[in-house]
mmCIF file of C-alpha atoms in Angstrom:
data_model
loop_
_atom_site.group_PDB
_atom_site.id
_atom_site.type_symbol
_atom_site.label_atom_id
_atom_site.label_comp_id
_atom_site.label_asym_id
_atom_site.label_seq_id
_atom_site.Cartn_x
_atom_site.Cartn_y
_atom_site.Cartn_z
ATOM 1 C CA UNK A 151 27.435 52.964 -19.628
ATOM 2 C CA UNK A 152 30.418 51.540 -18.081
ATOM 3 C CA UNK A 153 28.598 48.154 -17.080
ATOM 4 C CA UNK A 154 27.304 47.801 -20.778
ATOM 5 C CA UNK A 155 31.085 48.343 -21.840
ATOM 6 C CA UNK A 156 32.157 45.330 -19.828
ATOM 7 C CA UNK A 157 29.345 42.949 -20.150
ATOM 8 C CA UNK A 158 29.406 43.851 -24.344
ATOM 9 C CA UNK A 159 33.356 41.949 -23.702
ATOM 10 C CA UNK A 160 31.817 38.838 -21.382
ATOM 11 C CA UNK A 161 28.953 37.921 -23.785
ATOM 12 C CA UNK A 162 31.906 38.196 -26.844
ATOM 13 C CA UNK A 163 33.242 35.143 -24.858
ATOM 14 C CA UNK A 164 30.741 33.842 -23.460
ATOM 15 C CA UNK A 165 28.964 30.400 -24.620
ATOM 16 C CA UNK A 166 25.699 31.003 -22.078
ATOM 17 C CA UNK A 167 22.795 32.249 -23.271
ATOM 18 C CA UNK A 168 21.988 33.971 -19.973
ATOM 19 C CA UNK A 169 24.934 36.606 -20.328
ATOM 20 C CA UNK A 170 23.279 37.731 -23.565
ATOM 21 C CA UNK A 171 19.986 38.434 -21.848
ATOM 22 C CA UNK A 172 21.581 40.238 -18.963
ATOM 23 C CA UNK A 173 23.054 42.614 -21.940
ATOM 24 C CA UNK A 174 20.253 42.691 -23.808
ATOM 25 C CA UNK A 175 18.107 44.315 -20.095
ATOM 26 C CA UNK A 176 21.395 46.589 -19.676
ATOM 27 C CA UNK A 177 21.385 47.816 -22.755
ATOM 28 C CA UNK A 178 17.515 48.418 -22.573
ATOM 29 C CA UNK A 179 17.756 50.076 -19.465
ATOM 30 C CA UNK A 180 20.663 52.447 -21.547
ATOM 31 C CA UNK A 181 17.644 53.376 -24.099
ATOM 32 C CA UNK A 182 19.426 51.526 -26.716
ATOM 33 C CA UNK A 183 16.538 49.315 -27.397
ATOM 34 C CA UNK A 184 17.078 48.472 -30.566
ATOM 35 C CA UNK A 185 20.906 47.260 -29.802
ATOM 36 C CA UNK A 186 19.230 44.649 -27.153
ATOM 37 C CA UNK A 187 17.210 43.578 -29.989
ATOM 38 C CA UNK A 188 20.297 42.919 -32.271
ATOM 39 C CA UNK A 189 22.025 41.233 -29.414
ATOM 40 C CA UNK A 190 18.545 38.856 -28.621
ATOM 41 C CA UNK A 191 19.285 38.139 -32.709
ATOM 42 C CA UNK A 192 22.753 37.033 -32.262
ATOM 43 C CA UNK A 193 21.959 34.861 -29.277
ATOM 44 C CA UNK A 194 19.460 32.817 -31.567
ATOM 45 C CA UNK A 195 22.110 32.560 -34.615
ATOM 46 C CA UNK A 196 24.880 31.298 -31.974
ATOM 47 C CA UNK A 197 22.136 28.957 -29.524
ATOM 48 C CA UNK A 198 18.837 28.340 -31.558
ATOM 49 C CA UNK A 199 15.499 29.640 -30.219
ATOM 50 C CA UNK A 200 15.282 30.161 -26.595
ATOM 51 C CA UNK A 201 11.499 30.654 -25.566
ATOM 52 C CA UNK A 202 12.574 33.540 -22.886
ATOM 53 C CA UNK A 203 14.340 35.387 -25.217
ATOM 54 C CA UNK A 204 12.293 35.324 -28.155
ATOM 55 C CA UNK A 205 9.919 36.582 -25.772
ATOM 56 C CA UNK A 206 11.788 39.408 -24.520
ATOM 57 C CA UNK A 207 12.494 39.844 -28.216
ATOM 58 C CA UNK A 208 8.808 40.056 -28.527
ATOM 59 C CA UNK A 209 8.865 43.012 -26.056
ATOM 60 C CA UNK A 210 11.492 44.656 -27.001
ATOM 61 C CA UNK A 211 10.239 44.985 -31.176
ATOM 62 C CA UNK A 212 6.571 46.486 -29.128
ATOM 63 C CA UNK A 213 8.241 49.112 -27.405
ATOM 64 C CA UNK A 214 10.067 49.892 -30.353
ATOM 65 C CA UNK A 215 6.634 50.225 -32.192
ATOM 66 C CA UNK A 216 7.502 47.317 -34.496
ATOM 67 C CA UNK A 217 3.981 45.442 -33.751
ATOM 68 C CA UNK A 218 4.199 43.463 -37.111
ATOM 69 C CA UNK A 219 7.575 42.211 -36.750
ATOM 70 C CA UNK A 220 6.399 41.334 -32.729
ATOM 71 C CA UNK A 221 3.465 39.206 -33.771
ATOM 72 C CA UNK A 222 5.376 37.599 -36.239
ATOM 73 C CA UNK A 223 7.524 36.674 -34.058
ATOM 74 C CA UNK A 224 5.066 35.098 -31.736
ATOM 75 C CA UNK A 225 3.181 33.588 -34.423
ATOM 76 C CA UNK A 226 6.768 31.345 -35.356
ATOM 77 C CA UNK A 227 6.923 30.490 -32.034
ATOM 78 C CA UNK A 228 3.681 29.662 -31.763
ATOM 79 C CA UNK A 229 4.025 27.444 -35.040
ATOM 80 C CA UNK A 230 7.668 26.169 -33.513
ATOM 81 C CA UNK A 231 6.092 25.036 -30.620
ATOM 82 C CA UNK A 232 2.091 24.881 -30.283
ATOM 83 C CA UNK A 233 2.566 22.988 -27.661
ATOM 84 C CA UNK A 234 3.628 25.319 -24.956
ATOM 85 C CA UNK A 235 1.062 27.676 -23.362
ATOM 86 C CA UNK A 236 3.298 30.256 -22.998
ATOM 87 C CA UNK A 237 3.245 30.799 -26.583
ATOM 88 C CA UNK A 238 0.032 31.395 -26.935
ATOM 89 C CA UNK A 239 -0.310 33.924 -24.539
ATOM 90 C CA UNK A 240 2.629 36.063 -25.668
ATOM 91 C CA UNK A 241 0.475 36.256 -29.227
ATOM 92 C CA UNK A 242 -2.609 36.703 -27.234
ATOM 93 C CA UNK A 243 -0.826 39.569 -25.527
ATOM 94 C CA UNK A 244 0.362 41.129 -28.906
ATOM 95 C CA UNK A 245 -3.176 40.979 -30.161
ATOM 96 C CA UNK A 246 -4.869 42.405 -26.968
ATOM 97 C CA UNK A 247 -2.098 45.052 -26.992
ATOM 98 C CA UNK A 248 -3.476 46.118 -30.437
ATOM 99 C CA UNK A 249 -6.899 45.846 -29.916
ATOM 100 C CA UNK A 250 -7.750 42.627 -31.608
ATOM 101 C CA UNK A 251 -9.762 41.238 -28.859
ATOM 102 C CA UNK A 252 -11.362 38.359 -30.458
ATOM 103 C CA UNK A 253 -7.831 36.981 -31.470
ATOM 104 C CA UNK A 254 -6.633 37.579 -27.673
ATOM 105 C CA UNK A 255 -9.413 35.588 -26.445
ATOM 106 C CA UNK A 256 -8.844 33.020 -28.943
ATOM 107 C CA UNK A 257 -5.338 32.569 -28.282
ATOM 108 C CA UNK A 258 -5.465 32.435 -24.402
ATOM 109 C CA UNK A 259 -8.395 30.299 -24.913
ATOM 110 C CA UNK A 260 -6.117 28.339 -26.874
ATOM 111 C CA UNK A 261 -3.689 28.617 -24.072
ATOM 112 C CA UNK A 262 -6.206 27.004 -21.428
ATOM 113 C CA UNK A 263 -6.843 24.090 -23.790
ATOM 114 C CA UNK A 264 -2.919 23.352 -23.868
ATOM 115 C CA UNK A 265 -2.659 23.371 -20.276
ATOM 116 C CA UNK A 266 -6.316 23.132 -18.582
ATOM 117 C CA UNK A 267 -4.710 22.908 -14.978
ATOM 118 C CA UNK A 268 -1.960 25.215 -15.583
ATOM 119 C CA UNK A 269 -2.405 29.016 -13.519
ATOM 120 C CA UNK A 270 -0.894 31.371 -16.281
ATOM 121 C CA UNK A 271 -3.444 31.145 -19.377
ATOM 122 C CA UNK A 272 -6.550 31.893 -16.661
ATOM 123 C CA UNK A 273 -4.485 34.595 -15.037
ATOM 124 C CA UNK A 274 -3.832 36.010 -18.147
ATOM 125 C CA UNK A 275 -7.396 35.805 -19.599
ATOM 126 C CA UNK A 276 -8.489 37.187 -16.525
ATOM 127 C CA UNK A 277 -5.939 40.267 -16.569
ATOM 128 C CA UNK A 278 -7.577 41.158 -20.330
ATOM 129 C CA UNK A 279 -11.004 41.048 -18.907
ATOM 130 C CA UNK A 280 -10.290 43.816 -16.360
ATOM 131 C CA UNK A 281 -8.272 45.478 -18.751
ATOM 132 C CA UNK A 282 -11.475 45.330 -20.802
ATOM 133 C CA UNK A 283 -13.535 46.282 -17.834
ATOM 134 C CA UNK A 284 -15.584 42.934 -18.464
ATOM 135 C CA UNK A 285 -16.121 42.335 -14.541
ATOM 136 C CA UNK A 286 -18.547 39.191 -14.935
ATOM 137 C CA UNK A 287 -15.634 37.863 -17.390
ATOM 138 C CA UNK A 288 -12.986 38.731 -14.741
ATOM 139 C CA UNK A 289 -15.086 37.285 -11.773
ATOM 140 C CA UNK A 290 -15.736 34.222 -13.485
ATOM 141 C CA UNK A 291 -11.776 33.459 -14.347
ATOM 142 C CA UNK A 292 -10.813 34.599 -11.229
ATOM 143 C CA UNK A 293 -13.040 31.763 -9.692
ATOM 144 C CA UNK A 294 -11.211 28.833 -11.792
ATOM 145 C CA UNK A 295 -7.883 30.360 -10.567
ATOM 146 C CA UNK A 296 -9.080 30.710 -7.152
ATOM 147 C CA UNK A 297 -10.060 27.084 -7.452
ATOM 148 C CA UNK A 298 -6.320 26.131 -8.406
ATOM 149 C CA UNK A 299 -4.063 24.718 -5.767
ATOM 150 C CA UNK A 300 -1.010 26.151 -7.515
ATOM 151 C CA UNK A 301 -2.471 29.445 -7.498
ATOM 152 C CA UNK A 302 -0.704 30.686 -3.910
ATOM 153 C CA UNK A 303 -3.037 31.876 -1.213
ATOM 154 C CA UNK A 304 -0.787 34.888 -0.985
ATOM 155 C CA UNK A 305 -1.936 36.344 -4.216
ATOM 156 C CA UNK A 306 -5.426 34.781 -3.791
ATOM 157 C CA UNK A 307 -5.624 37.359 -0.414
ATOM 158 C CA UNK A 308 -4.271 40.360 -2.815
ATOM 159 C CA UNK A 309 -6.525 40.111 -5.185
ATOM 160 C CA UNK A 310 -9.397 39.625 -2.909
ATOM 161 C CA UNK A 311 -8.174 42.593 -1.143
ATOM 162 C CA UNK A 312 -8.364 44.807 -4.329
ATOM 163 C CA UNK A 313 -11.656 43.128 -5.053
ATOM 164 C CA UNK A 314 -13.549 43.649 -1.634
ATOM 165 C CA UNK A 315 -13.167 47.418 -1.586
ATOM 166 C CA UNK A 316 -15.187 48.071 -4.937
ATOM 167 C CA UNK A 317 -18.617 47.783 -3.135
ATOM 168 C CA UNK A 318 -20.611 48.931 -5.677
ATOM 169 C CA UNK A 319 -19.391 45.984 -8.107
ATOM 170 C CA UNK A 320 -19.667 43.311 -4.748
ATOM 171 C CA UNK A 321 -22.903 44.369 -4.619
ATOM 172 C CA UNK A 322 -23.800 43.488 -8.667
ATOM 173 C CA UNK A 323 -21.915 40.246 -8.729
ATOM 174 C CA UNK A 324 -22.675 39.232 -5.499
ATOM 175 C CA UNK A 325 -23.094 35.464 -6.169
ATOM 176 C CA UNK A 326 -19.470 35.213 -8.584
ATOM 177 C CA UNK A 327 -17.995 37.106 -5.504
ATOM 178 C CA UNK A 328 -19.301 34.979 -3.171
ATOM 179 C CA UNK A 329 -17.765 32.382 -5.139
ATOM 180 C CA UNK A 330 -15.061 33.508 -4.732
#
């Protein structure tokens, strides 16, 4: 497309990072996934590792169906900087994703013990128990994240909302919804 054209001659130029992860989303968005991979590569050669785009690299190599090449990718960021929650739930993502559950829950688990007041790693461990369908596992993160001032009220009330209308589940976890 025309606006892939023009950014392709900006990020030639350019000497911010940004620019090369607007063309890498344009050029996704053009089903050339595998030339927004090429251009996330470049922009680590010219600027070092950048967390968010190693991480949409990440995404990019899964849709692509290069899974290996994903979680090794995650894993060197993970060894880079084990440190940073984030990191641990992108691998815990990859291994969910591809139906290593004990190594998700490890890794997010890993995640919370980085960062045992940050939001993300409990919202994350509770999105793979309802992926999972585990509802007492679900119930019972939700309840540390509801606990969580930085957690905003608005998406404490959305959730809720999606959680009061399955009666037949408020009526088997009564006491974790009342918890709640």
């Amino acid at each position: 497309s025309k606006a892939v054209s023009v950014f392709g001659k900006i990020v030639q130029k350019s000497t911010e990072p940004n620019d090369y992860r607007i063309l890498a989303i344009l050029l996704d968005g053009s089903r050339k996934t595998t030339e927004a991979i090429a251009i996330l590569d470049t922009a680590e050669v010219r600027f070092g590792r950048i967390p968010l785009l190693g991480r949409m690299r990440q995404y990019y190599l899964m849709k692509t169906g290069k899974v290996l090449a994903a979680e090794a990718e995650a894993r060197k960021a993970v060894a880079e900087a084990p440190y940073l929650a984030d990191n641990q739930i992108a691998l815990a993502e990859i291994y969910w994703l591809t139906k290593r559950d004990s190594l998700a829950v490890a890794s997010l688990k890993e995640a919370i013990a980085i960062d045992t007041l940050a939001v993300e790693p409990w919202v994350a461990l509770g999105e793979f128990y309802q992926m999972r369908g585990n509802k007492a596992g679900y119930l019972s993160t939700m309840e540390v994240v509801f606990a969580n001032k930085n957690y905003p009220l608005k998406e404490k009330m959305e959730v809720w909302r999606k959680l009061s209308g399955d009666i037949a589940s408020y009526r088997q976890f009564y006491s974790q919804y009342d918890a709640l």
